Short mmCIF file of C-alpha atoms in Angstrom, two decimals:
data_model
loop_
_atom_site.label_atom_id
_atom_site.label_comp_id
_atom_site.label_asym_id
_atom_site.label_seq_id
_atom_site.Cartn_x
_atom_site.Cartn_y
_atom_site.Cartn_z
CA UNK A 1123 -14.28 53.64 -49.36
CA UNK A 1124 -12.18 51.27 -47.08
CA UNK A 1125 -13.01 53.12 -43.99
CA UNK A 1126 -16.76 52.57 -44.29
CA UNK A 1127 -16.18 48.99 -45.30
CA UNK A 1128 -14.21 48.41 -42.04
CA UNK A 1129 -16.79 50.17 -39.98
CA UNK A 1130 -19.47 48.06 -41.43
CA UNK A 1131 -17.42 44.86 -40.67
CA UNK A 1132 -16.73 46.07 -37.13
CA UNK A 1133 -20.51 46.64 -36.49
CA UNK A 1134 -21.36 43.24 -37.95
CA UNK A 1135 -18.65 41.41 -35.83
CA UNK A 1136 -19.74 43.35 -32.77
CA UNK A 1137 -23.33 42.27 -33.20
CA UNK A 1138 -22.21 38.62 -32.85
CA UNK A 1139 -20.05 39.20 -29.77
CA UNK A 1140 -20.22 36.30 -27.26
CA UNK A 1141 -19.08 35.71 -23.71
CA UNK A 1142 -16.60 32.85 -24.24
CA UNK A 1143 -16.09 32.43 -20.37
CA UNK A 1144 -17.13 29.14 -18.79
CA UNK A 1145 -20.25 30.87 -17.43
CA UNK A 1146 -20.99 32.58 -20.51
CA UNK A 1147 -20.79 29.29 -22.60
CA UNK A 1148 -23.13 27.67 -20.20
CA UNK A 1149 -25.74 30.48 -20.23
CA UNK A 1150 -25.59 30.67 -24.13
CA UNK A 1151 -26.14 26.99 -24.45
CA UNK A 1152 -29.68 25.52 -25.13
CA UNK A 1153 -31.56 23.56 -22.69
CA UNK A 1154 -30.31 20.21 -23.72
CA UNK A 1155 -26.61 21.09 -23.57
CA UNK A 1156 -27.29 22.83 -20.26
CA UNK A 1157 -28.65 19.63 -18.89
CA UNK A 1158 -25.66 17.65 -20.16
CA UNK A 1159 -23.35 20.10 -18.50
CA UNK A 1160 -25.26 20.08 -15.13
CA UNK A 1161 -25.21 16.28 -15.19
CA UNK A 1162 -21.64 16.13 -15.84
CA UNK A 1163 -20.78 18.71 -13.14
CA UNK A 1164 -22.98 16.92 -10.56
CA UNK A 1165 -21.26 13.57 -11.53
CA UNK A 1166 -17.78 15.17 -11.10
CA UNK A 1167 -18.67 16.54 -7.73
CA UNK A 1168 -20.06 13.30 -6.45
CA UNK A 1169 -17.07 11.46 -7.79
CA UNK A 1170 -14.60 13.73 -5.86
CA UNK A 1171 -16.56 13.16 -2.68
CA UNK A 1172 -16.25 9.46 -3.20
CA UNK A 1173 -12.44 9.79 -4.02
CA UNK A 1174 -11.77 11.81 -0.97
CA UNK A 1175 -13.81 9.44 1.32
CA UNK A 1176 -12.22 6.14 -0.18
CA UNK A 1177 -8.65 7.55 0.13
CA UNK A 1178 -9.36 8.54 3.85
CA UNK A 1179 -11.03 5.20 4.61
CA UNK A 1180 -8.34 3.04 3.08
CA UNK A 1181 -5.57 4.96 4.85
CA UNK A 1182 -7.33 4.65 8.10
CA UNK A 1183 -8.16 0.94 7.76
CA UNK A 1184 -4.62 -0.08 6.91
CA UNK A 1185 -3.40 1.90 9.90
CA UNK A 1186 -5.81 0.09 12.25
CA UNK A 1187 -4.88 -3.22 10.72
CA UNK A 1188 -1.19 -2.65 11.44
CA UNK A 1189 -2.13 -1.79 15.04
CA UNK A 1190 -4.33 -4.84 15.43
CA UNK A 1191 -1.84 -7.30 14.01
CA UNK A 1192 0.91 -5.94 16.21
CA UNK A 1193 -1.41 -6.79 19.18
CA UNK A 1194 -2.48 -10.07 17.73
CA UNK A 1195 1.12 -11.32 17.28
CA UNK A 1196 2.35 -9.97 20.55
CA UNK A 1197 1.54 -13.19 22.54
CA UNK A 1198 -1.46 -11.93 24.30
CA UNK A 1199 -4.15 -14.51 24.77
CA UNK A 1200 -6.86 -14.45 22.04
CA UNK A 1201 -9.71 -14.40 24.50
CA UNK A 1202 -8.27 -11.24 26.09
CA UNK A 1203 -7.86 -9.59 22.79
CA UNK A 1204 -11.35 -10.57 21.86
CA UNK A 1205 -12.79 -9.15 25.18
CA UNK A 1206 -11.13 -5.83 24.46
CA UNK A 1207 -12.20 -5.43 20.69
CA UNK A 1208 -15.46 -7.25 20.43
CA UNK A 1209 -17.53 -4.15 20.53
CA UNK A 1210 -15.39 -2.45 17.86
CA UNK A 1211 -16.85 -4.29 14.90
CA UNK A 1212 -16.94 -1.33 12.56
CA UNK A 1213 -13.30 -2.20 11.55
CA UNK A 1214 -13.22 -5.00 9.06
CA UNK A 1215 -10.33 -6.83 10.61
CA UNK A 1216 -11.72 -6.65 14.02
CA UNK A 1217 -15.00 -7.92 12.59
CA UNK A 1218 -13.26 -10.84 10.91
CA UNK A 1219 -11.46 -11.71 14.19
CA UNK A 1220 -14.62 -11.37 16.31
CA UNK A 1221 -16.62 -13.60 13.85
CA UNK A 1222 -14.03 -16.33 14.22
CA UNK A 1223 -13.72 -15.97 17.94
CA UNK A 1224 -17.57 -16.13 18.47
CA UNK A 1225 -17.91 -19.32 16.43
CA UNK A 1226 -14.86 -20.72 18.20
CA UNK A 1227 -16.15 -19.96 21.70
CA UNK A 1228 -19.61 -21.30 20.80
CA UNK A 1229 -17.90 -24.67 19.62
CA UNK A 1230 -15.75 -25.10 22.56
CA UNK A 1231 -18.29 -24.12 25.22
CA UNK A 1232 -17.91 -26.28 28.21
CA UNK A 1233 -14.25 -26.80 27.98
CA UNK A 1234 -14.52 -30.56 26.98
CA UNK A 1235 -12.20 -31.97 24.33
CA UNK A 1236 -14.01 -32.37 20.97
CA UNK A 1237 -14.22 -35.52 18.90
CA UNK A 1238 -12.35 -35.57 15.71
CA UNK A 1239 -15.54 -35.19 13.55
CA UNK A 1240 -16.74 -32.24 15.75
CA UNK A 1241 -13.19 -30.54 15.48
CA UNK A 1242 -13.54 -30.80 11.62
CA UNK A 1243 -16.94 -29.27 11.77
CA UNK A 1244 -15.88 -26.47 14.09
CA UNK A 1245 -12.88 -25.61 11.83
CA UNK A 1246 -15.31 -25.30 8.91
CA UNK A 1247 -17.78 -23.11 10.93
CA UNK A 1248 -14.94 -20.81 12.03
CA UNK A 1249 -13.56 -20.36 8.45
CA UNK A 1250 -17.07 -19.97 7.10
CA UNK A 1251 -17.89 -17.22 9.69
CA UNK A 1252 -14.71 -15.28 8.84
CA UNK A 1253 -15.38 -15.58 5.17
CA UNK A 1254 -18.82 -14.25 5.47
CA UNK A 1255 -17.48 -11.34 7.67
CA UNK A 1256 -14.84 -10.50 5.02
CA UNK A 1257 -17.43 -10.67 2.23
CA UNK A 1258 -19.72 -8.43 4.12
CA UNK A 1259 -17.15 -5.83 5.02
CA UNK A 1260 -15.70 -5.76 1.53
CA UNK A 1261 -19.13 -5.19 0.02
CA UNK A 1262 -19.46 -2.20 2.34
CA UNK A 1263 -16.14 -0.83 1.37
CA UNK A 1264 -16.82 -1.12 -2.42
CA UNK A 1265 -19.79 1.18 -2.26
CA UNK A 1266 -19.29 3.96 -4.67
CA UNK A 1267 -16.94 2.04 -6.78
CA UNK A 1268 -19.51 1.30 -9.41
CA UNK A 1269 -20.41 4.93 -9.69
CA UNK A 1270 -16.72 5.78 -10.28
CA UNK A 1271 -16.51 3.14 -12.95
CA UNK A 1272 -19.71 4.31 -14.62
CA UNK A 1273 -18.58 7.98 -14.57
CA UNK A 1274 -15.18 7.11 -15.98
CA UNK A 1275 -16.70 5.05 -18.76
CA UNK A 1276 -19.81 7.00 -19.74
CA UNK A 1277 -18.97 10.76 -19.05
CA UNK A 1278 -17.02 11.24 -22.19
CA UNK A 1279 -19.87 9.97 -24.30
CA UNK A 1280 -22.40 12.10 -22.55
CA UNK A 1281 -20.17 15.04 -23.21
CA UNK A 1282 -19.82 14.04 -26.73
CA UNK A 1283 -23.59 13.89 -27.01
CA UNK A 1284 -23.80 17.49 -25.77
CA UNK A 1285 -21.10 18.41 -28.33
CA UNK A 1286 -22.94 16.85 -31.11
CA UNK A 1287 -26.21 18.44 -30.22
CA UNK A 1288 -24.56 21.81 -29.90
CA UNK A 1289 -22.85 21.63 -33.30
CA UNK A 1290 -26.21 20.68 -34.79
CA UNK A 1291 -27.74 23.80 -33.35
CA UNK A 1292 -24.77 25.76 -34.66
CA UNK A 1293 -25.30 24.43 -38.26
CA UNK A 1294 -29.10 25.51 -37.87
CA UNK A 1295 -27.99 28.94 -36.95
CA UNK A 1296 -25.80 29.10 -39.94
CA UNK A 1297 -28.61 27.96 -42.25
CA UNK A 1298 -31.05 30.37 -40.62
CA UNK A 1299 -28.84 33.43 -40.88
CA UNK A 1300 -27.09 32.42 -44.02
CA UNK A 1301 -23.80 33.60 -42.73
CA UNK A 1302 -20.77 31.45 -42.31
CA UNK A 1303 -18.59 34.02 -40.60
CA UNK A 1304 -16.32 32.74 -37.88
CA UNK A 1305 -17.97 35.24 -35.50
CA UNK A 1306 -21.18 33.38 -36.03
CA UNK A 1307 -19.93 29.89 -36.09
CA UNK A 1308 -17.22 30.05 -33.23
CA UNK A 1309 -19.48 30.65 -30.26
CA UNK A 1310 -21.82 27.66 -30.87
CA UNK A 1311 -18.77 25.43 -31.60
CA UNK A 1312 -17.19 26.61 -28.21
CA UNK A 1313 -20.42 25.78 -26.39
CA UNK A 1314 -20.46 22.44 -27.89
CA UNK A 1315 -16.85 21.60 -27.18
CA UNK A 1316 -17.34 22.82 -23.57
CA UNK A 1317 -19.54 19.78 -23.04
CA UNK A 1318 -16.90 17.32 -24.19
CA UNK A 1319 -14.41 19.15 -22.01
CA UNK A 1320 -16.72 18.66 -18.90
CA UNK A 1321 -17.09 15.05 -19.77
CA UNK A 1322 -13.37 14.60 -19.71
CA UNK A 1323 -13.03 16.57 -16.47
CA UNK A 1324 -15.46 14.19 -14.83
CA UNK A 1325 -14.20 11.01 -16.37
CA UNK A 1326 -10.44 11.17 -16.06
CA UNK A 1327 -10.19 11.57 -12.19
CA UNK A 1328 -13.09 8.78 -11.75
CA UNK A 1329 -11.33 6.34 -14.14
CA UNK A 1330 -7.93 6.85 -12.57
CA UNK A 1331 -9.22 6.74 -9.00
CA UNK A 1332 -11.33 3.62 -9.70
CA UNK A 1333 -8.13 1.71 -10.76
CA UNK A 1334 -6.23 3.05 -7.71
CA UNK A 1335 -8.97 2.22 -5.26
CA UNK A 1336 -9.63 -1.21 -6.85
CA UNK A 1337 -5.99 -2.18 -6.40
CA UNK A 1338 -6.07 -0.83 -2.77
CA UNK A 1339 -9.21 -2.68 -1.89
CA UNK A 1340 -7.96 -5.92 -3.51
CA UNK A 1341 -4.69 -5.65 -1.43
CA UNK A 1342 -6.84 -5.05 1.70
CA UNK A 1343 -9.09 -8.00 0.92
CA UNK A 1344 -6.04 -10.18 0.44
CA UNK A 1345 -4.74 -9.02 3.79
CA UNK A 1346 -8.05 -9.93 5.53
CA UNK A 1347 -8.00 -13.37 3.97
CA UNK A 1348 -4.41 -13.98 4.95
CA UNK A 1349 -5.21 -12.95 8.43
CA UNK A 1350 -8.21 -15.25 8.46
CA UNK A 1351 -6.07 -18.19 7.25
CA UNK A 1352 -3.44 -17.47 9.86
CA UNK A 1353 -6.10 -17.36 12.60
CA UNK A 1354 -7.78 -20.37 11.46
CA UNK A 1355 -4.43 -22.31 11.58
CA UNK A 1356 -3.80 -21.11 15.22
CA UNK A 1357 -7.22 -22.29 16.26
CA UNK A 1358 -6.70 -25.63 14.38
CA UNK A 1359 -3.42 -26.11 16.16
CA UNK A 1360 -5.07 -25.49 19.45
CA UNK A 1361 -7.65 -28.14 18.68
CA UNK A 1362 -4.86 -30.59 17.88
CA UNK A 1363 -3.15 -29.63 21.19
CA UNK A 1364 -6.27 -30.22 23.10
CA UNK A 1365 -6.69 -33.79 21.43
CA UNK A 1366 -3.09 -34.68 22.41
CA UNK A 1367 -2.80 -32.88 25.68
CA UNK A 1368 -0.09 -30.56 24.48
CA UNK A 1369 0.21 -26.82 23.88
CA UNK A 1370 -0.84 -25.11 20.50
CA UNK A 1371 1.08 -21.79 20.68
CA UNK A 1372 -1.19 -18.80 21.31
CA UNK A 1373 -3.80 -19.47 23.82
CA UNK A 1374 -7.23 -19.28 22.26
CA UNK A 1375 -9.52 -19.72 25.24
#
């Protein structure tokens, strides 16, 4: 009786019908796998918010640095540049410049030539002030990078945990029903593998973006340090010019 057998098989298969859409896989998963999926989804969303924010910030900072460096090397006296930008310390390069100028102006207050020992001390204080400013600004720019690194390295393992847990539940269902039909096994396996897929979806953009932004932040830090070195050299030449009664290039104060 082939027709009856086919009908019984159809009924049995239909009784195990599952929704294999992403939403269906989520709803059919147990509480542990659901928690893993929600955690990975939230991590992915937060990672993307950091990614878009960092991309916009780096682009804006490099554009502002180009504008400031054009002004800095235009020949305009440094005290005039400082007066114009001293209230704009939200920009790292301006903060570095302002930190150096503040220390410089405090050291040369009174306009009297400094002794050689005081000149060396002033140079060190200016360099230290700019280094502290650079360190503070880079620490602020690097916020969120640790989270990207953590998601990139741990999300696949969190997803794998959800997969292993889901497969264990599938095997438990097989043992309980004593049925190894693909219609019984496949939905549980699909739910489990969906957790791994979510882990990779969260991890790959985070890992790639972390590497890209780390490189961009390192280049920007190098740019700030190079600017600080050049600025320090200008101020040092100005001190030498004061000592010998000559001219030291760009006028500092």
